[in-house]
mmCIF file of C-alpha atoms and ligand atoms in Angstrom:
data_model
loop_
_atom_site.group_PDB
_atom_site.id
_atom_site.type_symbol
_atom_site.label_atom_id
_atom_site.label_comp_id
_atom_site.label_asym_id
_atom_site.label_seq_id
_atom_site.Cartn_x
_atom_site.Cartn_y
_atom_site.Cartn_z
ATOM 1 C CA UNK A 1 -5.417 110.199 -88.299
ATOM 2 C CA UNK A 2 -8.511 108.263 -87.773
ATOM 3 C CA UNK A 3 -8.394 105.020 -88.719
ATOM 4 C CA UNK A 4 -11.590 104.136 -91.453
ATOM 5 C CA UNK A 5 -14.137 101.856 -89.668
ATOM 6 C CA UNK A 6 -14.540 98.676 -91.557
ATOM 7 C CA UNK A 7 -18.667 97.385 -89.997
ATOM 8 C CA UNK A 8 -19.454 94.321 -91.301
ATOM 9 C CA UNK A 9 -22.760 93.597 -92.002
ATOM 10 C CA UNK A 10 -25.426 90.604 -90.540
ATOM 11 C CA UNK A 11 -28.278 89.795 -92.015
ATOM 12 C CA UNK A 12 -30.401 91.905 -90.285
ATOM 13 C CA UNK A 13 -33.652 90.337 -87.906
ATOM 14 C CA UNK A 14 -36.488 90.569 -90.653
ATOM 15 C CA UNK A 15 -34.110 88.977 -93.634
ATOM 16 C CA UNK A 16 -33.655 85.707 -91.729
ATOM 17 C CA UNK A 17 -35.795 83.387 -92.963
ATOM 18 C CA UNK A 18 -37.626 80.080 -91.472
ATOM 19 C CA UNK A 19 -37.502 77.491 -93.643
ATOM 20 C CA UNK A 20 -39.777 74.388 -92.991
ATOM 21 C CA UNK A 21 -38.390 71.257 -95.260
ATOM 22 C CA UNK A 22 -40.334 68.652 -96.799
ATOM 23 C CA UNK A 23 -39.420 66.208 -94.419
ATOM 24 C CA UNK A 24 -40.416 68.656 -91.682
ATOM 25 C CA UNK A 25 -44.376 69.284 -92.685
ATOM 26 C CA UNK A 26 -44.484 65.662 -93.852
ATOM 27 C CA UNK A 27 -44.311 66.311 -97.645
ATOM 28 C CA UNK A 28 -45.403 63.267 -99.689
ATOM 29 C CA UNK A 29 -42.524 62.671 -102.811
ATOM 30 C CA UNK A 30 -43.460 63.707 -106.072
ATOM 31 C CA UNK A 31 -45.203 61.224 -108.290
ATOM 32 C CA UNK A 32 -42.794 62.210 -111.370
ATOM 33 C CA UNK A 33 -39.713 64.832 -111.702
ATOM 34 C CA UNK A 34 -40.190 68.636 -111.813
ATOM 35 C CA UNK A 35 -39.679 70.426 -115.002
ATOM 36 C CA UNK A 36 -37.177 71.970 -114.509
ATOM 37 C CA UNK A 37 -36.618 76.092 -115.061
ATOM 38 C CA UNK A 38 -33.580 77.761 -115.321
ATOM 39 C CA UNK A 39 -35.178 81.630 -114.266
ATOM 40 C CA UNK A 40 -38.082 83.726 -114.270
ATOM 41 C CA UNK A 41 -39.345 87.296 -114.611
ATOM 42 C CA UNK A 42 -39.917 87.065 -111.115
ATOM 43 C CA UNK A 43 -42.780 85.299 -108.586
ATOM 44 C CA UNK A 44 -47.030 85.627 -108.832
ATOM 45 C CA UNK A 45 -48.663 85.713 -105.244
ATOM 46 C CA UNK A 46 -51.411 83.554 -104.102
ATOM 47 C CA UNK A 47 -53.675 83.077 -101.171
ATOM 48 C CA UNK A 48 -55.795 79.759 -100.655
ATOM 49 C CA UNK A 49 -58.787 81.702 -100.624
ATOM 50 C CA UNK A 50 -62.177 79.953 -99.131
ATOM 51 C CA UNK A 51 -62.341 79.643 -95.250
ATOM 52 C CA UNK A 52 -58.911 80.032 -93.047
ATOM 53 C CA UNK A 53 -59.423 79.307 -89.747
ATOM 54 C CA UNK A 54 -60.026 83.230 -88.216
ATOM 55 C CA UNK A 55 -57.353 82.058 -85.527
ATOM 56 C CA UNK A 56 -54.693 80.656 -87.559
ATOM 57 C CA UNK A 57 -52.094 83.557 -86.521
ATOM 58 C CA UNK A 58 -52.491 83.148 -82.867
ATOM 59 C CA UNK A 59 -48.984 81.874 -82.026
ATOM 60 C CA UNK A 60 -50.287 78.900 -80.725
ATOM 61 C CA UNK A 61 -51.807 77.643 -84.001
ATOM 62 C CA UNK A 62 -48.836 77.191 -86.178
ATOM 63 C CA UNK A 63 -49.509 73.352 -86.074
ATOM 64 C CA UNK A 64 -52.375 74.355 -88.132
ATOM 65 C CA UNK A 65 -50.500 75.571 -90.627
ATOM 66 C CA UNK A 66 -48.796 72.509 -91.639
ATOM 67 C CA UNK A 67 -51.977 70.501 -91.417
ATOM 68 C CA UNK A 68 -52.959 72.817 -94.304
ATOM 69 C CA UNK A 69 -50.088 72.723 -96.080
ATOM 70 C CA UNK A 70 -50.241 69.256 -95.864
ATOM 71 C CA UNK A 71 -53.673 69.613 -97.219
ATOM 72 C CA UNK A 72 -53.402 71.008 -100.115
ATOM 73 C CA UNK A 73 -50.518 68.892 -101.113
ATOM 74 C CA UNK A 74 -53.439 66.071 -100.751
ATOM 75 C CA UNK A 75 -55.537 68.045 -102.712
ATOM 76 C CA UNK A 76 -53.795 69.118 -105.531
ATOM 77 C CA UNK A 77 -52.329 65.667 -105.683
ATOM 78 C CA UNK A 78 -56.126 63.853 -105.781
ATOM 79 C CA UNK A 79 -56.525 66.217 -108.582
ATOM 80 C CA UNK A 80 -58.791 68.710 -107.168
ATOM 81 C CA UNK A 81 -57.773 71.415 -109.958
ATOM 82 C CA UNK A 82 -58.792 68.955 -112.411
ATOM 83 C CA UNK A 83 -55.986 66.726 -112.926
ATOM 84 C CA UNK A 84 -53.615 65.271 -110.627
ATOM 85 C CA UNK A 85 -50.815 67.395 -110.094
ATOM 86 C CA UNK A 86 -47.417 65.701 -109.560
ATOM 87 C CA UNK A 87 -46.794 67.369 -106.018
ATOM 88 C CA UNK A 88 -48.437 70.481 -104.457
ATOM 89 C CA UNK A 89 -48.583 73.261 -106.995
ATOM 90 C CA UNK A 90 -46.773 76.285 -105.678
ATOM 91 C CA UNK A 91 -43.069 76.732 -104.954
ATOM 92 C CA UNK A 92 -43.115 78.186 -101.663
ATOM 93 C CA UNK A 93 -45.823 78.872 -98.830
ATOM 94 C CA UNK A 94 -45.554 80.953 -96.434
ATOM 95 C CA UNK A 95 -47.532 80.961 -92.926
ATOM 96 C CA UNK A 96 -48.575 84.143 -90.489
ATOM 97 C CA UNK A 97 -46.236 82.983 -88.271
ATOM 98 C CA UNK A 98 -43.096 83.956 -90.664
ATOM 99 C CA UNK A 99 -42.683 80.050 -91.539
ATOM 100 C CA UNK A 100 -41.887 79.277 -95.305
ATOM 101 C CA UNK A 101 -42.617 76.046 -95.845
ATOM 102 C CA UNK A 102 -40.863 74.273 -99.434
ATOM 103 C CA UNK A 103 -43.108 72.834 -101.627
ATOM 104 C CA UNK A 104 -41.411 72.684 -105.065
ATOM 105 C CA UNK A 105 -38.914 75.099 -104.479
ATOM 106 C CA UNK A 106 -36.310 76.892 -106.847
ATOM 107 C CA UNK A 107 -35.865 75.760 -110.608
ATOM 108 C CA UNK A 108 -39.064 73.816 -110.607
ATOM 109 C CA UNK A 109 -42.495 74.455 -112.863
ATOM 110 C CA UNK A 110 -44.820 75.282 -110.583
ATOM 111 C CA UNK A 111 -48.482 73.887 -111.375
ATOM 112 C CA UNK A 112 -50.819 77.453 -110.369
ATOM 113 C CA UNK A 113 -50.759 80.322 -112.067
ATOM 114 C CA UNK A 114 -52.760 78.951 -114.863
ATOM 115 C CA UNK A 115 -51.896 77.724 -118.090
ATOM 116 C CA UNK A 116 -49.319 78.947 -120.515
ATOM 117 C CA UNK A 117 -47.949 80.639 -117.119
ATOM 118 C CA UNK A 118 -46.290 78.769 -115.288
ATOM 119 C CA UNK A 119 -42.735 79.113 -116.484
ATOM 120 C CA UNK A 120 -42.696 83.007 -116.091
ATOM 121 C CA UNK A 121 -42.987 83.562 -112.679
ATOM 122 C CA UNK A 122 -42.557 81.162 -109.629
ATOM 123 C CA UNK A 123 -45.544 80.306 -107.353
ATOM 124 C CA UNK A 124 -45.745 81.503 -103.535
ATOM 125 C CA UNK A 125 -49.143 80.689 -101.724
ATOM 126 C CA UNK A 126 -50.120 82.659 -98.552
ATOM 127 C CA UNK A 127 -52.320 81.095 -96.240
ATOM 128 C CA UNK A 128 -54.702 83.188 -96.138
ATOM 129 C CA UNK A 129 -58.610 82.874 -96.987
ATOM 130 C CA UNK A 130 -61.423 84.770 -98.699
ATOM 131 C CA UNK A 131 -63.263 84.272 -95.447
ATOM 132 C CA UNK A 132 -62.017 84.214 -91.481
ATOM 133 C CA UNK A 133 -58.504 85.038 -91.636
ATOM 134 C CA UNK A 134 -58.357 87.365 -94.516
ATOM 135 C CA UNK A 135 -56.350 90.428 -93.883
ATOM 136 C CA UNK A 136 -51.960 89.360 -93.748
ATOM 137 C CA UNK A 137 -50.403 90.234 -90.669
ATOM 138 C CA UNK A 138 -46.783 91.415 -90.860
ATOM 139 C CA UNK A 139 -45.233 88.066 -90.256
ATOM 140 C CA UNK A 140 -47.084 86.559 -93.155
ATOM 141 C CA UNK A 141 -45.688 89.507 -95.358
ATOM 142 C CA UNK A 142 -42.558 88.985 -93.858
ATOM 143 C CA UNK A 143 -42.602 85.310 -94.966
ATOM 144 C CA UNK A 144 -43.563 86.578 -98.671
ATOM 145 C CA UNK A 145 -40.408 88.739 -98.691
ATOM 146 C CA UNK A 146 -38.489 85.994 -97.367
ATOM 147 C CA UNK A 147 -39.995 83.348 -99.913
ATOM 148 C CA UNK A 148 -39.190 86.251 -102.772
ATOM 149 C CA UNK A 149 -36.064 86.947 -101.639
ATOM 150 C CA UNK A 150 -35.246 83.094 -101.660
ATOM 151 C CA UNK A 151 -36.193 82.583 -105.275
ATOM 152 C CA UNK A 152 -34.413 85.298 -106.209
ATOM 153 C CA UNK A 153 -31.151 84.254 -104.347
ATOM 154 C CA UNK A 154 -31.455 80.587 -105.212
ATOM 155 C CA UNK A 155 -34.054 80.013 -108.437
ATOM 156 C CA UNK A 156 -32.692 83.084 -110.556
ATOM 157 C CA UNK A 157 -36.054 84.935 -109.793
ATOM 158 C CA UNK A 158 -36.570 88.091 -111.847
ATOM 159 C CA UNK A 159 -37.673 91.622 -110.210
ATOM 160 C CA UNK A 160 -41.181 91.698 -110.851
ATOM 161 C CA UNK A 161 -43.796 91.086 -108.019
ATOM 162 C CA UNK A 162 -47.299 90.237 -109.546
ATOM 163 C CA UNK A 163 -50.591 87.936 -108.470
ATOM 164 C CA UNK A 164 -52.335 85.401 -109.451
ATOM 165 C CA UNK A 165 -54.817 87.594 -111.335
ATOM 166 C CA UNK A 166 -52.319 89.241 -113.118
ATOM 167 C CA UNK A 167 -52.733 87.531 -116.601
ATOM 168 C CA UNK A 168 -55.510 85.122 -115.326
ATOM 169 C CA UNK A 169 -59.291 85.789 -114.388
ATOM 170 C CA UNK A 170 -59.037 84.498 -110.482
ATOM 171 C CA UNK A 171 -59.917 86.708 -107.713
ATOM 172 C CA UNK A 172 -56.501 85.445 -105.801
ATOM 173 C CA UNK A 173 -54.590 86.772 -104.045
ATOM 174 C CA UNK A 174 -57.733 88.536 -102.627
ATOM 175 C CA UNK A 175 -57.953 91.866 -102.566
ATOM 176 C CA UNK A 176 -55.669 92.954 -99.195
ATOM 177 C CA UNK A 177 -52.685 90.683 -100.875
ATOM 178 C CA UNK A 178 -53.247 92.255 -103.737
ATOM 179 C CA UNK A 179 -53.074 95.995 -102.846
ATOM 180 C CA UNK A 180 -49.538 95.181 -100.952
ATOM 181 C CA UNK A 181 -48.512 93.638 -104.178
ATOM 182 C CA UNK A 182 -49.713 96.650 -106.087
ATOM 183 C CA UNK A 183 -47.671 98.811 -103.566
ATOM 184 C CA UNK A 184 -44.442 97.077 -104.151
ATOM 185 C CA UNK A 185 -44.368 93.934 -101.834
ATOM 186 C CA UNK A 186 -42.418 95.283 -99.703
ATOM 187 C CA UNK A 187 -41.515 94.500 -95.694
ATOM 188 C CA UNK A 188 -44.027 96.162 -93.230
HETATM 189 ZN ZN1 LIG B 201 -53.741 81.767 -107.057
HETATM 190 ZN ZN1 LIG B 202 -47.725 79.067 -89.132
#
């Protein structure tokens, strides 16, 4: 008699997921306390839209990536969506180098998908533009699954998968985000 296998399973290579902390990119602290959510129906992608560096992805350019993460903190902060938001506005962002950066991470209101809809779906920005670097490589949609995955795992994230313009007249995620949202957000 053969004796049953018992394989244990590891997390396989694309489900490991980098996580850059606050203190890591050099988050600024919140001005005031997140409020707080207990679930979703799931997470809404965005992309910064407006000029990414066309390099950004070369490996050697990660360092960018936290100078514009740190950016948009400062941004969003200064109230350059017309008031000033508390901390950056998006949960999670996620780099073409497969980084995931935490911005206000699980069980927080995120300040982005526009109002009235924040509290259904968690924010995830990808850094990715509406001019140079505009098309995701597969270690940026890696990230995304990673960041989704996250929520879901940590922030009681629901199934659904939308973007920004679901809901809200915005031309974000861009149209190349968009279409792999459309087709299921799923690992390349
Ligand atoms: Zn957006
Ligand atoms: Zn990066």
């Amino acid at each position: 008699m053969v004796d049953m296998l018992v394989t244990r399973t590891f997390p396989r290579e694309e489900e490991r997921m980098n996580l850059v902390t606050r203190a890591e990119w050099g988050a600024k602290k919140p001005t005031a306390s997140y409020t707080s959510l207990r679930a979703t129906k799931g997470v809404k992608i965005h992309y910064t839209g407006g000029a990414v560096p066309a390099g950004l992805a070369e490996p050697a350019n990660h360092d960018r990536c936290a100078d514009l993460v740190r950016g948009i903190q400062r941004m969003h902060m200064a109230g350059g969506r017309g008031e000033r938001y508390i901390d950056i506005g998006y949960n999670l962002v996620c780099c073409p180098h497969r980084y995931t950066f935490a911005g206000r991470g699980p069980h927080a209101l995120p300040a982005a998908n526009g109002a009235g809809l924040n509290a259904g779906h968690y924010a995830v920005l990808a850094l990715l533009g509406s001019s140079g670097l505009t098309e995701p490589n597969d270690d940026l949609l890696h990230a995304l699954v990673d960041a989704i995955e996250y929520l879901r795992e940590h922030g009681a994230a629901g199934p659904e998968v939308k973007g920004h313009r679901d809901g809200y007249s915005t031309s974000c995620p861009g149209d190349p985000l968009y279409r792999w949202v459309k087709a299921g957000a799923e690992r390349p």
